[in-house]
JSON list of C-alpha atoms in Angstrom, two decimals:
[
{"chain": "A", "resi": 10, "resn": "MET", "atom": "CA", "xyz": [192.02, 75.10, 207.00]},
{"chain": "A", "resi": 11, "resn": "PRO", "atom": "CA", "xyz": [195.23, 75.80, 205.72]},
{"chain": "A", "resi": 12, "resn": "GLN", "atom": "CA", "xyz": [196.34, 79.01, 204.84]},
{"chain": "A", "resi": 13, "resn": "LEU", "atom": "CA", "xyz": [197.23, 79.85, 201.52]},
{"chain": "A", "resi": 14, "resn": "SER", "atom": "CA", "xyz": [200.06, 82.17, 199.84]},
{"chain": "A", "resi": 15, "resn": "PRO", "atom": "CA", "xyz": [199.36, 85.64, 198.59]},
{"chain": "A", "resi": 16, "resn": "LEU", "atom": "CA", "xyz": [200.02, 84.44, 194.98]},
{"chain": "A", "resi": 17, "resn": "ASN", "atom": "CA", "xyz": [197.30, 81.67, 195.78]},
{"chain": "A", "resi": 18, "resn": "TRP", "atom": "CA", "xyz": [194.62, 84.28, 196.82]},
{"chain": "A", "resi": 19, "resn": "ILE", "atom": "CA", "xyz": [195.26, 86.36, 193.97]},
{"chain": "A", "resi": 20, "resn": "PHE", "atom": "CA", "xyz": [194.83, 83.30, 191.36]},
{"chain": "A", "resi": 21, "resn": "LEU", "atom": "CA", "xyz": [191.83, 82.57, 193.12]},
{"chain": "A", "resi": 22, "resn": "PHE", "atom": "CA", "xyz": [190.41, 86.27, 193.12]},
{"chain": "A", "resi": 23, "resn": "ILE", "atom": "CA", "xyz": [191.11, 86.08, 189.50]},
{"chain": "A", "resi": 24, "resn": "LEU", "atom": "CA", "xyz": [189.84, 82.61, 189.07]},
{"chain": "A", "resi": 25, "resn": "PHE", "atom": "CA", "xyz": [186.27, 83.79, 190.50]},
{"chain": "A", "resi": 26, "resn": "TRP", "atom": "CA", "xyz": [185.89, 87.10, 188.68]},
{"chain": "A", "resi": 27, "resn": "SER", "atom": "CA", "xyz": [186.79, 85.54, 185.53]},
{"chain": "A", "resi": 28, "resn": "ALA", "atom": "CA", "xyz": [184.19, 82.94, 185.82]},
{"chain": "A", "resi": 29, "resn": "VAL", "atom": "CA", "xyz": [181.67, 85.51, 187.14]},
{"chain": "A", "resi": 30, "resn": "LEU", "atom": "CA", "xyz": [182.22, 87.75, 183.90]},
{"chain": "A", "resi": 31, "resn": "SER", "atom": "CA", "xyz": [182.30, 84.75, 181.44]},
{"chain": "A", "resi": 32, "resn": "LEU", "atom": "CA", "xyz": [179.17, 83.71, 182.80]},
{"chain": "A", "resi": 33, "resn": "SER", "atom": "CA", "xyz": [177.61, 87.23, 182.85]},
{"chain": "A", "resi": 34, "resn": "VAL", "atom": "CA", "xyz": [178.83, 87.52, 179.23]},
{"chain": "A", "resi": 35, "resn": "LEU", "atom": "CA", "xyz": [177.36, 84.34, 177.92]},
{"chain": "A", "resi": 36, "resn": "ILE", "atom": "CA", "xyz": [173.79, 84.94, 179.71]},
{"chain": "A", "resi": 37, "resn": "TRP", "atom": "CA", "xyz": [173.99, 88.79, 178.14]},
{"chain": "A", "resi": 38, "resn": "TRP", "atom": "CA", "xyz": [175.06, 87.01, 174.53]},
{"chain": "A", "resi": 39, "resn": "SER", "atom": "CA", "xyz": [172.26, 84.41, 174.87]},
{"chain": "A", "resi": 40, "resn": "LYS", "atom": "CA", "xyz": [169.67, 87.06, 175.59]},
{"chain": "A", "resi": 41, "resn": "LYS", "atom": "CA", "xyz": [170.99, 89.42, 172.81]},
{"chain": "A", "resi": 42, "resn": "VAL", "atom": "CA", "xyz": [170.95, 86.84, 169.96]},
{"chain": "A", "resi": 43, "resn": "TYR", "atom": "CA", "xyz": [167.25, 85.84, 171.24]},
{"chain": "A", "resi": 44, "resn": "PHE", "atom": "CA", "xyz": [165.94, 89.24, 171.11]},
{"chain": "A", "resi": 45, "resn": "GLN", "atom": "CA", "xyz": [167.64, 89.80, 167.79]},
{"chain": "A", "resi": 46, "resn": "SER", "atom": "CA", "xyz": [166.13, 86.67, 166.49]},
{"chain": "A", "resi": 47, "resn": "GLN", "atom": "CA", "xyz": [162.79, 87.90, 167.88]},
{"chain": "A", "resi": 48, "resn": "SER", "atom": "CA", "xyz": [162.91, 91.19, 166.62]},
{"chain": "A", "resi": 49, "resn": "LEU", "atom": "CA", "xyz": [163.67, 89.54, 162.72]},
{"chain": "A", "resi": 50, "resn": "LYS", "atom": "CA", "xyz": [160.93, 87.22, 163.10]},
{"chain": "A", "resi": 51, "resn": "SER", "atom": "CA", "xyz": [158.63, 90.25, 164.22]},
{"chain": "A", "resi": 52, "resn": "SER", "atom": "CA", "xyz": [160.12, 92.32, 161.23]},
{"chain": "A", "resi": 53, "resn": "ASN", "atom": "CA", "xyz": [159.35, 89.46, 158.90]},
{"chain": "A", "resi": 54, "resn": "LEU", "atom": "CA", "xyz": [155.96, 89.01, 159.88]},
{"chain": "A", "resi": 55, "resn": "LYS", "atom": "CA", "xyz": [155.37, 92.84, 159.57]},
{"chain": "A", "resi": 56, "resn": "GLU", "atom": "CA", "xyz": [157.06, 92.79, 155.81]},
{"chain": "A", "resi": 57, "resn": "ASN", "atom": "CA", "xyz": [154.61, 89.91, 154.95]},
{"chain": "A", "resi": 58, "resn": "LYS", "atom": "CA", "xyz": [151.76, 90.92, 156.52]},
{"chain": "A", "resi": 59, "resn": "TRP", "atom": "CA", "xyz": [150.84, 93.52, 153.82]},
{"chain": "A", "resi": 60, "resn": "ASN", "atom": "CA", "xyz": [152.75, 91.56, 150.82]},
{"chain": "A", "resi": 61, "resn": "TRP", "atom": "CA", "xyz": [149.51, 90.34, 149.02]}
]
């Protein structure tokens, strides 16, 4: 396996952690939006439940 220069190691380090960070933010954002939509649906159901 060929040796990499220190700049390449730094680049790979930054690339790896930026990918991990972006994936975790994406997962967090999708769960956040899902729970917000669920809470909005449940609040709408609660509001409409007693509006006769």
